Amino acid sequence: NAGVMQNPRHLVRRRGQEARLRCSPMKGHSHVYWYRQLPEEGLKFMVYLQKENIIDESGMPKERFSAEFPKEGPSILRIQQVVRGDSAAYFCASSPVQGDTEAFFGQGTRLTVV
Amino acid sequence: AQKVTQAQTEISVVEKEDVTLDCVYETRDTTYYLFWYKQPPSGELVFLIRRNSFDEQNEISGRYSWNFQKSTSSFNFTITASQVVDSAVYFCASGGGADGLTFGKGTHLIIQP
C-alpha cells in the first residue's frame, strides 16, 4: 500500500515561470491537504480539498496560487509567475475522512526559485 | 483559531541523556487532536503520535513518551536514552477539523555522540 506520493521531489523554476506540484493520496483517501514550509519554519496550512471540491482555502495566497483535486488523477498545486519568496517545501497530506487527520504526509516537493 | 508554541528553538544533549521537548497549545475547540512529527535532515515528515483531547493518559512507545496535561494545555515529548539518530527537528501540531493542522515552529534536537 503506497503512501502519499508527491512529485517532483525537487523543482527549480526561474522567476516568472509556473510551478506545478503533484500529490497522489493514499489509496482510498479522498481528502487532501496542502502545507507550505518556509525555511526554518513550521508547516502552514494552505488548502483542503475533496474530490472535485475546494473545502477550505483560507491559507492560500490570494494571487498566483491555485489548487485542484480532479475526479481522476492527482491533486495539483499550481503557482503562477513564481517569485523568490515562493521557495519552500510543499507538503501534501491525505486522509480517508474529513477531520481524521492522522495526516499521512508525502515526502514533500522542494521548490527553488532562481 | 489555534496556536501551538514550541519555546525551545534548539536543544543539544549528549547521547544517552534524556531530553524533553515542550509543546503548549491554544484552542477554542472542545474536541481536538494533538500530534508530534519528526523531520530528519532528509526532510520528510514522520508521524509519531496522535492524541485525542479526551484521552489524558500518558503514552509510552519504546524510548518515546508523551505527557498530556489538559490543565496546562501542554503536550510534552520525552526521549529517554537519546541516540544520535534522534537528531532531527520535531514539530508539535494541533487540529482535527477541516482547516488542517496548526504546527509549532519546531525544536531542533541535536544529539552529540
PDB file of C-alpha atoms in Angstrom:
ATOM      1  CA  ASN A   1       0.000   0.000   0.000  1.00  0.00           C
ATOM      2  CA  ALA A   2       1.870   3.006  -1.295  1.00  0.00           C
ATOM      3  CA  GLY A   3       1.922   6.106   0.837  1.00  0.00           C
ATOM      4  CA  VAL A   4       1.217   9.650  -0.255  1.00  0.00           C
ATOM      5  CA  MET A   5       3.276  10.312  -3.356  1.00  0.00           C
ATOM      6  CA  GLN A   6       4.487  13.747  -4.285  1.00  0.00           C
ATOM      7  CA  ASN A   7       6.396  14.683  -7.377  1.00  0.00           C
ATOM      8  CA  PRO A   8       8.696  16.075  -8.277  1.00  0.00           C
ATOM      9  CA  ARG A   9      10.819  15.907  -5.132  1.00  0.00           C
ATOM     10  CA  HIS A  10      12.822  18.906  -6.236  1.00  0.00           C
ATOM     11  CA  LEU A  11      11.751  21.617  -8.638  1.00  0.00           C
ATOM     12  CA  VAL A  12      13.746  24.593  -9.848  1.00  0.00           C
ATOM     13  CA  ARG A  13      11.984  27.444 -11.608  1.00  0.00           C
ATOM     14  CA  ARG A  14      13.093  30.838 -12.831  1.00  0.00           C
ATOM     15  CA  ARG A  15      11.207  33.884 -11.638  1.00  0.00           C
ATOM     16  CA  GLY A  16       8.049  34.337 -13.663  1.00  0.00           C
ATOM     17  CA  GLN A  17       7.648  30.674 -14.613  1.00  0.00           C
ATOM     18  CA  GLU A  18       4.881  28.372 -13.452  1.00  0.00           C
ATOM     19  CA  ALA A  19       5.323  25.587 -10.911  1.00  0.00           C
ATOM     20  CA  ARG A  20       3.081  22.530 -10.806  1.00  0.00           C
ATOM     21  CA  LEU A  21       3.279  20.259  -7.801  1.00  0.00           C
ATOM     22  CA  ARG A  22       1.505  16.912  -7.802  1.00  0.00           C
ATOM     23  CA  CYS A  23       0.151  14.837  -4.961  1.00  0.00           C
ATOM     24  CA  SER A  24      -1.327  11.348  -5.227  1.00  0.00           C
ATOM     25  CA  PRO A  25      -3.131  10.471  -1.982  1.00  0.00           C
ATOM     26  CA  MET A  26      -3.058   7.093  -0.369  1.00  0.00           C
ATOM     27  CA  LYS A  27      -5.412   4.548  -1.875  1.00  0.00           C
ATOM     28  CA  GLY A  28      -8.918   5.082  -0.570  1.00  0.00           C
ATOM     29  CA  HIS A  29      -8.216   8.614   0.654  1.00  0.00           C
ATOM     30  CA  SER A  30     -10.403  11.305  -0.858  1.00  0.00           C
ATOM     31  CA  HIS A  31      -9.270  14.236   1.302  1.00  0.00           C
ATOM     32  CA  VAL A  32      -6.095  16.158   0.537  1.00  0.00           C
ATOM     33  CA  TYR A  33      -4.356  18.951   2.437  1.00  0.00           C
ATOM     34  CA  TRP A  34      -1.503  21.133   1.201  1.00  0.00           C
ATOM     35  CA  TYR A  35       1.006  22.801   3.513  1.00  0.00           C
ATOM     36  CA  ARG A  36       3.943  25.116   2.927  1.00  0.00           C
ATOM     37  CA  GLN A  37       7.122  25.086   4.973  1.00  0.00           C
ATOM     38  CA  LEU A  38       9.305  28.147   4.643  1.00  0.00           C
ATOM     39  CA  PRO A  39      12.971  27.799   5.665  1.00  0.00           C
ATOM     40  CA  GLU A  40      13.398  27.441   9.429  1.00  0.00           C
ATOM     41  CA  GLU A  41       9.633  27.491   9.948  1.00  0.00           C
ATOM     42  CA  GLY A  42       6.881  25.044  10.772  1.00  0.00           C
ATOM     43  CA  LEU A  43       4.304  23.960   8.261  1.00  0.00           C
ATOM     44  CA  LYS A  44       1.463  26.322   7.412  1.00  0.00           C
ATOM     45  CA  PHE A  45      -1.893  25.065   6.164  1.00  0.00           C
ATOM     46  CA  MET A  46      -2.776  26.235   2.665  1.00  0.00           C
ATOM     47  CA  VAL A  47      -5.798  24.390   1.328  1.00  0.00           C
ATOM     48  CA  TYR A  48      -8.085  21.422   1.956  1.00  0.00           C
ATOM     49  CA  LEU A  49      -9.713  19.619  -0.952  1.00  0.00           C
ATOM     50  CA  GLN A  50     -12.011  16.716  -1.563  1.00  0.00           C
ATOM     51  CA  LYS A  51     -12.509  15.170  -4.954  1.00  0.00           C
ATOM     52  CA  GLU A  52     -13.528  17.985  -7.317  1.00  0.00           C
ATOM     53  CA  ASN A  53     -14.153  20.422  -4.437  1.00  0.00           C
ATOM     54  CA  ILE A  54     -12.160  23.016  -2.558  1.00  0.00           C
ATOM     55  CA  ILE A  55     -13.372  22.882   1.035  1.00  0.00           C
ATOM     56  CA  ASP A  56     -11.130  25.428   2.715  1.00  0.00           C
ATOM     57  CA  GLU A  57      -8.552  27.643   1.044  1.00  0.00           C
ATOM     58  CA  SER A  58      -8.113  30.092   3.879  1.00  0.00           C
ATOM     59  CA  GLY A  59      -4.348  29.578   3.919  1.00  0.00           C
ATOM     60  CA  MET A  60      -3.786  30.123   0.214  1.00  0.00           C
ATOM     61  CA  PRO A  61      -2.295  33.388  -1.016  1.00  0.00           C
ATOM     62  CA  LYS A  62      -4.975  35.274  -2.905  1.00  0.00           C
ATOM     63  CA  GLU A  63      -2.994  35.630  -6.098  1.00  0.00           C
ATOM     64  CA  ARG A  64      -0.951  33.267  -8.272  1.00  0.00           C
ATOM     65  CA  PHE A  65      -1.776  30.135  -6.230  1.00  0.00           C
ATOM     66  CA  SER A  66      -4.460  27.615  -7.103  1.00  0.00           C
ATOM     67  CA  ALA A  67      -5.226  24.013  -6.258  1.00  0.00           C
ATOM     68  CA  GLU A  68      -7.397  21.292  -7.699  1.00  0.00           C
ATOM     69  CA  PHE A  69      -8.241  17.682  -6.999  1.00  0.00           C
ATOM     70  CA  PRO A  70      -9.955  16.258 -10.081  1.00  0.00           C
ATOM     71  CA  LYS A  71     -12.150  13.190 -10.162  1.00  0.00           C
ATOM     72  CA  GLU A  72      -9.324  11.285 -11.777  1.00  0.00           C
ATOM     73  CA  GLY A  73      -5.659  11.864 -11.167  1.00  0.00           C
ATOM     74  CA  PRO A  74      -3.562  13.590  -8.555  1.00  0.00           C
ATOM     75  CA  SER A  75      -4.152  16.829  -6.722  1.00  0.00           C
ATOM     76  CA  ILE A  76      -2.259  19.727  -8.271  1.00  0.00           C
ATOM     77  CA  LEU A  77      -0.915  22.828  -6.551  1.00  0.00           C
ATOM     78  CA  ARG A  78      -0.180  25.451  -9.170  1.00  0.00           C
ATOM     79  CA  ILE A  79       1.902  28.557  -8.632  1.00  0.00           C
ATOM     80  CA  GLN A  80       1.925  31.053 -11.467  1.00  0.00           C
ATOM     81  CA  GLN A  81       4.645  33.643 -12.066  1.00  0.00           C
ATOM     82  CA  VAL A  82       6.798  32.353  -9.234  1.00  0.00           C
ATOM     83  CA  VAL A  83       8.870  34.736  -7.155  1.00  0.00           C
ATOM     84  CA  ARG A  84      11.858  34.072  -4.888  1.00  0.00           C
ATOM     85  CA  GLY A  85       9.616  34.153  -1.819  1.00  0.00           C
ATOM     86  CA  ASP A  86       7.781  31.064  -3.098  1.00  0.00           C
ATOM     87  CA  SER A  87      10.892  28.976  -2.466  1.00  0.00           C
ATOM     88  CA  ALA A  88       9.824  26.487   0.170  1.00  0.00           C
ATOM     89  CA  ALA A  89       8.970  22.866   0.811  1.00  0.00           C
ATOM     90  CA  TYR A  90       5.393  21.996  -0.087  1.00  0.00           C
ATOM     91  CA  PHE A  91       3.850  19.034   1.662  1.00  0.00           C
ATOM     92  CA  CYS A  92       0.701  17.170   0.873  1.00  0.00           C
ATOM     93  CA  ALA A  93      -1.260  15.042   3.350  1.00  0.00           C
ATOM     94  CA  SER A  94      -4.241  12.773   2.769  1.00  0.00           C
ATOM     95  CA  SER A  95      -6.896  11.212   4.948  1.00  0.00           C
ATOM     96  CA  PRO A  96      -9.827   8.857   4.396  1.00  0.00           C
ATOM     97  CA  VAL A  97     -12.414  11.077   6.046  1.00  0.00           C
ATOM     98  CA  GLN A  98     -12.751  14.707   6.998  1.00  0.00           C
ATOM     99  CA  GLY A  99     -11.091  15.513  10.253  1.00  0.00           C
ATOM    100  CA  ASP A 100      -9.326  12.181  10.516  1.00  0.00           C
ATOM    101  CA  THR A 101      -6.055  13.963  10.432  1.00  0.00           C
ATOM    102  CA  GLU A 102      -3.823  11.018  11.133  1.00  0.00           C
ATOM    103  CA  ALA A 103      -2.350  13.048   8.315  1.00  0.00           C
ATOM    104  CA  PHE A 104      -0.274  10.800   6.172  1.00  0.00           C
ATOM    105  CA  PHE A 105       2.262  13.130   4.639  1.00  0.00           C
ATOM    106  CA  GLY A 106       4.106  12.872   1.386  1.00  0.00           C
ATOM    107  CA  GLN A 107       7.830  13.466   1.211  1.00  0.00           C
ATOM    108  CA  GLY A 108       7.363  16.998   0.009  1.00  0.00           C
ATOM    109  CA  THR A 109       8.395  18.990  -3.036  1.00  0.00           C
ATOM    110  CA  ARG A 110      11.211  21.420  -2.568  1.00  0.00           C
ATOM    111  CA  LEU A 111      10.697  24.400  -4.831  1.00  0.00           C
ATOM    112  CA  THR A 112      13.617  26.677  -5.530  1.00  0.00           C
ATOM    113  CA  VAL A 113      13.039  29.870  -7.476  1.00  0.00           C
ATOM    114  CA  VAL A 114      16.152  31.318  -9.067  1.00  0.00           C
TER     115      VAL A 114
ATOM    116  CA  ALA B   1      -8.110  29.815  15.844  1.00  0.00           C
ATOM    117  CA  GLN B   2      -5.435  27.524  17.109  1.00  0.00           C
ATOM    118  CA  LYS B   3      -1.884  28.221  18.180  1.00  0.00           C
ATOM    119  CA  VAL B   4       0.990  25.911  19.032  1.00  0.00           C
ATOM    120  CA  THR B   5       4.093  27.145  20.822  1.00  0.00           C
ATOM    121  CA  GLN B   6       7.371  25.298  20.950  1.00  0.00           C
ATOM    122  CA  ALA B   7       9.505  27.626  23.015  1.00  0.00           C
ATOM    123  CA  GLN B   8      12.710  25.635  22.595  1.00  0.00           C
ATOM    124  CA  THR B   9      14.238  26.531  19.264  1.00  0.00           C
ATOM    125  CA  GLU B  10      17.222  24.227  19.661  1.00  0.00           C
ATOM    126  CA  ILE B  11      18.315  21.658  22.225  1.00  0.00           C
ATOM    127  CA  SER B  12      21.681  19.955  22.303  1.00  0.00           C
ATOM    128  CA  VAL B  13      22.414  16.986  24.565  1.00  0.00           C
ATOM    129  CA  VAL B  14      24.964  14.239  24.733  1.00  0.00           C
ATOM    130  CA  GLU B  15      23.969  10.765  23.650  1.00  0.00           C
ATOM    131  CA  LYS B  16      22.190   8.662  26.293  1.00  0.00           C
ATOM    132  CA  GLU B  17      20.812  11.699  28.089  1.00  0.00           C
ATOM    133  CA  ASP B  18      17.064  12.079  28.467  1.00  0.00           C
ATOM    134  CA  VAL B  19      15.508  15.102  26.785  1.00  0.00           C
ATOM    135  CA  THR B  20      12.060  16.681  26.915  1.00  0.00           C
ATOM    136  CA  LEU B  21      10.571  18.808  24.162  1.00  0.00           C
ATOM    137  CA  ASP B  22       7.882  21.210  25.273  1.00  0.00           C
ATOM    138  CA  CYS B  23       4.647  21.992  23.479  1.00  0.00           C
ATOM    139  CA  VAL B  24       1.909  24.381  24.583  1.00  0.00           C
ATOM    140  CA  TYR B  25      -1.275  24.752  22.581  1.00  0.00           C
ATOM    141  CA  GLU B  26      -4.247  27.098  22.452  1.00  0.00           C
ATOM    142  CA  THR B  27      -7.618  26.134  21.078  1.00  0.00           C
ATOM    143  CA  ARG B  28     -11.281  27.009  21.469  1.00  0.00           C
ATOM    144  CA  ASP B  29     -12.381  23.614  20.217  1.00  0.00           C
ATOM    145  CA  THR B  30     -13.767  21.170  22.762  1.00  0.00           C
ATOM    146  CA  THR B  31     -12.592  18.227  20.697  1.00  0.00           C
ATOM    147  CA  TYR B  32      -9.213  18.296  19.077  1.00  0.00           C
ATOM    148  CA  TYR B  33      -6.172  16.217  18.326  1.00  0.00           C
ATOM    149  CA  LEU B  34      -2.544  16.770  19.201  1.00  0.00           C
ATOM    150  CA  PHE B  35       0.343  15.419  17.178  1.00  0.00           C
ATOM    151  CA  TRP B  36       4.099  15.090  17.148  1.00  0.00           C
ATOM    152  CA  TYR B  37       6.120  14.720  13.963  1.00  0.00           C
ATOM    153  CA  LYS B  38       9.804  14.179  13.348  1.00  0.00           C
ATOM    154  CA  GLN B  39      11.597  15.794  10.419  1.00  0.00           C
ATOM    155  CA  PRO B  40      15.053  14.280   9.922  1.00  0.00           C
ATOM    156  CA  PRO B  41      17.713  16.010   7.810  1.00  0.00           C
ATOM    157  CA  SER B  42      16.376  14.212   4.737  1.00  0.00           C
ATOM    158  CA  GLY B  43      13.288  16.420   5.016  1.00  0.00           C
ATOM    159  CA  GLU B  44      10.331  14.077   5.157  1.00  0.00           C
ATOM    160  CA  LEU B  45       7.748  14.242   7.933  1.00  0.00           C
ATOM    161  CA  VAL B  46       7.489  11.192  10.130  1.00  0.00           C
ATOM    162  CA  PHE B  47       4.282  10.802  12.134  1.00  0.00           C
ATOM    163  CA  LEU B  48       4.987   9.894  15.786  1.00  0.00           C
ATOM    164  CA  ILE B  49       1.718  10.166  17.699  1.00  0.00           C
ATOM    165  CA  ARG B  50      -1.850  11.454  17.632  1.00  0.00           C
ATOM    166  CA  ARG B  51      -3.670  12.075  20.905  1.00  0.00           C
ATOM    167  CA  ASN B  52      -7.397  12.789  21.306  1.00  0.00           C
ATOM    168  CA  SER B  53      -8.273  15.635  23.665  1.00  0.00           C
ATOM    169  CA  PHE B  54     -10.487  13.293  25.704  1.00  0.00           C
ATOM    170  CA  ASP B  55      -7.640  10.917  26.447  1.00  0.00           C
ATOM    171  CA  GLU B  56      -5.237  12.334  29.001  1.00  0.00           C
ATOM    172  CA  GLN B  57      -3.404   9.113  29.631  1.00  0.00           C
ATOM    173  CA  ASN B  58       0.310   9.332  29.123  1.00  0.00           C
ATOM    174  CA  GLU B  59       1.715   7.142  26.419  1.00  0.00           C
ATOM    175  CA  ILE B  60       4.991   5.305  26.097  1.00  0.00           C
ATOM    176  CA  SER B  61       6.408   3.795  22.945  1.00  0.00           C
ATOM    177  CA  GLY B  62       9.870   2.389  23.410  1.00  0.00           C
ATOM    178  CA  ARG B  63      12.188   5.272  24.275  1.00  0.00           C
ATOM    179  CA  TYR B  64       9.484   7.828  23.495  1.00  0.00           C
ATOM    180  CA  SER B  65       6.872   9.048  25.945  1.00  0.00           C
ATOM    181  CA  TRP B  66       4.276  11.790  25.872  1.00  0.00           C
ATOM    182  CA  ASN B  67       2.762  13.739  28.745  1.00  0.00           C
ATOM    183  CA  PHE B  68      -0.608  15.361  28.005  1.00  0.00           C
ATOM    184  CA  GLN B  69      -1.754  17.874  30.615  1.00  0.00           C
ATOM    185  CA  LYS B  70      -5.042  19.492  29.695  1.00  0.00           C
ATOM    186  CA  SER B  71      -4.909  21.764  32.753  1.00  0.00           C
ATOM    187  CA  THR B  72      -1.779  23.453  31.436  1.00  0.00           C
ATOM    188  CA  SER B  73      -2.546  22.918  27.717  1.00  0.00           C
ATOM    189  CA  SER B  74       0.710  21.082  27.259  1.00  0.00           C
ATOM    190  CA  PHE B  75       1.702  18.001  25.319  1.00  0.00           C
ATOM    191  CA  ASN B  76       5.366  17.354  26.059  1.00  0.00           C
ATOM    192  CA  PHE B  77       7.534  14.734  24.428  1.00  0.00           C
ATOM    193  CA  THR B  78      10.388  12.926  26.176  1.00  0.00           C
ATOM    194  CA  ILE B  79      13.100  10.815  24.595  1.00  0.00           C
ATOM    195  CA  THR B  80      14.832   8.523  27.039  1.00  0.00           C
ATOM    196  CA  ALA B  81      18.443   7.460  26.489  1.00  0.00           C
ATOM    197  CA  SER B  82      18.779   9.609  23.387  1.00  0.00           C
ATOM    198  CA  GLN B  83      20.669   8.385  20.338  1.00  0.00           C
ATOM    199  CA  VAL B  84      22.391  10.216  17.514  1.00  0.00           C
ATOM    200  CA  VAL B  85      19.673   9.019  15.136  1.00  0.00           C
ATOM    201  CA  ASP B  86      17.155  11.022  17.164  1.00  0.00           C
ATOM    202  CA  SER B  87      18.728  14.217  15.822  1.00  0.00           C
ATOM    203  CA  ALA B  88      16.007  15.994  13.871  1.00  0.00           C
ATOM    204  CA  VAL B  89      13.505  18.818  14.005  1.00  0.00           C
ATOM    205  CA  TYR B  90      10.433  17.864  15.994  1.00  0.00           C
ATOM    206  CA  PHE B  91       7.082  19.508  15.393  1.00  0.00           C
ATOM    207  CA  CYS B  92       4.072  19.599  17.649  1.00  0.00           C
ATOM    208  CA  ALA B  93       0.709  20.222  15.966  1.00  0.00           C
ATOM    209  CA  SER B  94      -2.964  20.506  16.833  1.00  0.00           C
ATOM    210  CA  GLY B  95      -6.086  20.200  14.754  1.00  0.00           C
ATOM    211  CA  GLY B  96      -8.741  17.782  13.648  1.00  0.00           C
ATOM    212  CA  GLY B  97     -11.154  19.746  11.555  1.00  0.00           C
ATOM    213  CA  ALA B  98     -11.499  20.961   8.026  1.00  0.00           C
ATOM    214  CA  ASP B  99      -8.855  23.633   8.444  1.00  0.00           C
ATOM    215  CA  GLY B 100      -5.967  21.231   8.687  1.00  0.00           C
ATOM    216  CA  LEU B 101      -3.280  21.136  11.330  1.00  0.00           C
ATOM    217  CA  THR B 102      -1.633  24.041  13.102  1.00  0.00           C
ATOM    218  CA  PHE B 103       2.065  23.437  13.602  1.00  0.00           C
ATOM    219  CA  GLY B 104       4.546  24.889  16.050  1.00  0.00           C
ATOM    220  CA  LYS B 105       7.796  26.275  14.694  1.00  0.00           C
ATOM    221  CA  GLY B 106       9.680  23.159  15.693  1.00  0.00           C
ATOM    222  CA  THR B 107      12.507  22.250  18.036  1.00  0.00           C
ATOM    223  CA  HIS B 108      15.838  21.338  16.500  1.00  0.00           C
ATOM    224  CA  LEU B 109      17.240  18.475  18.568  1.00  0.00           C
ATOM    225  CA  ILE B 110      20.946  17.748  18.320  1.00  0.00           C
ATOM    226  CA  ILE B 111      22.271  14.578  19.900  1.00  0.00           C
ATOM    227  CA  GLN B 112      26.042  14.652  20.207  1.00  0.00           C
ATOM    228  CA  PRO B 113      27.979  11.383  20.286  1.00  0.00           C
TER     229      PRO B 113
END
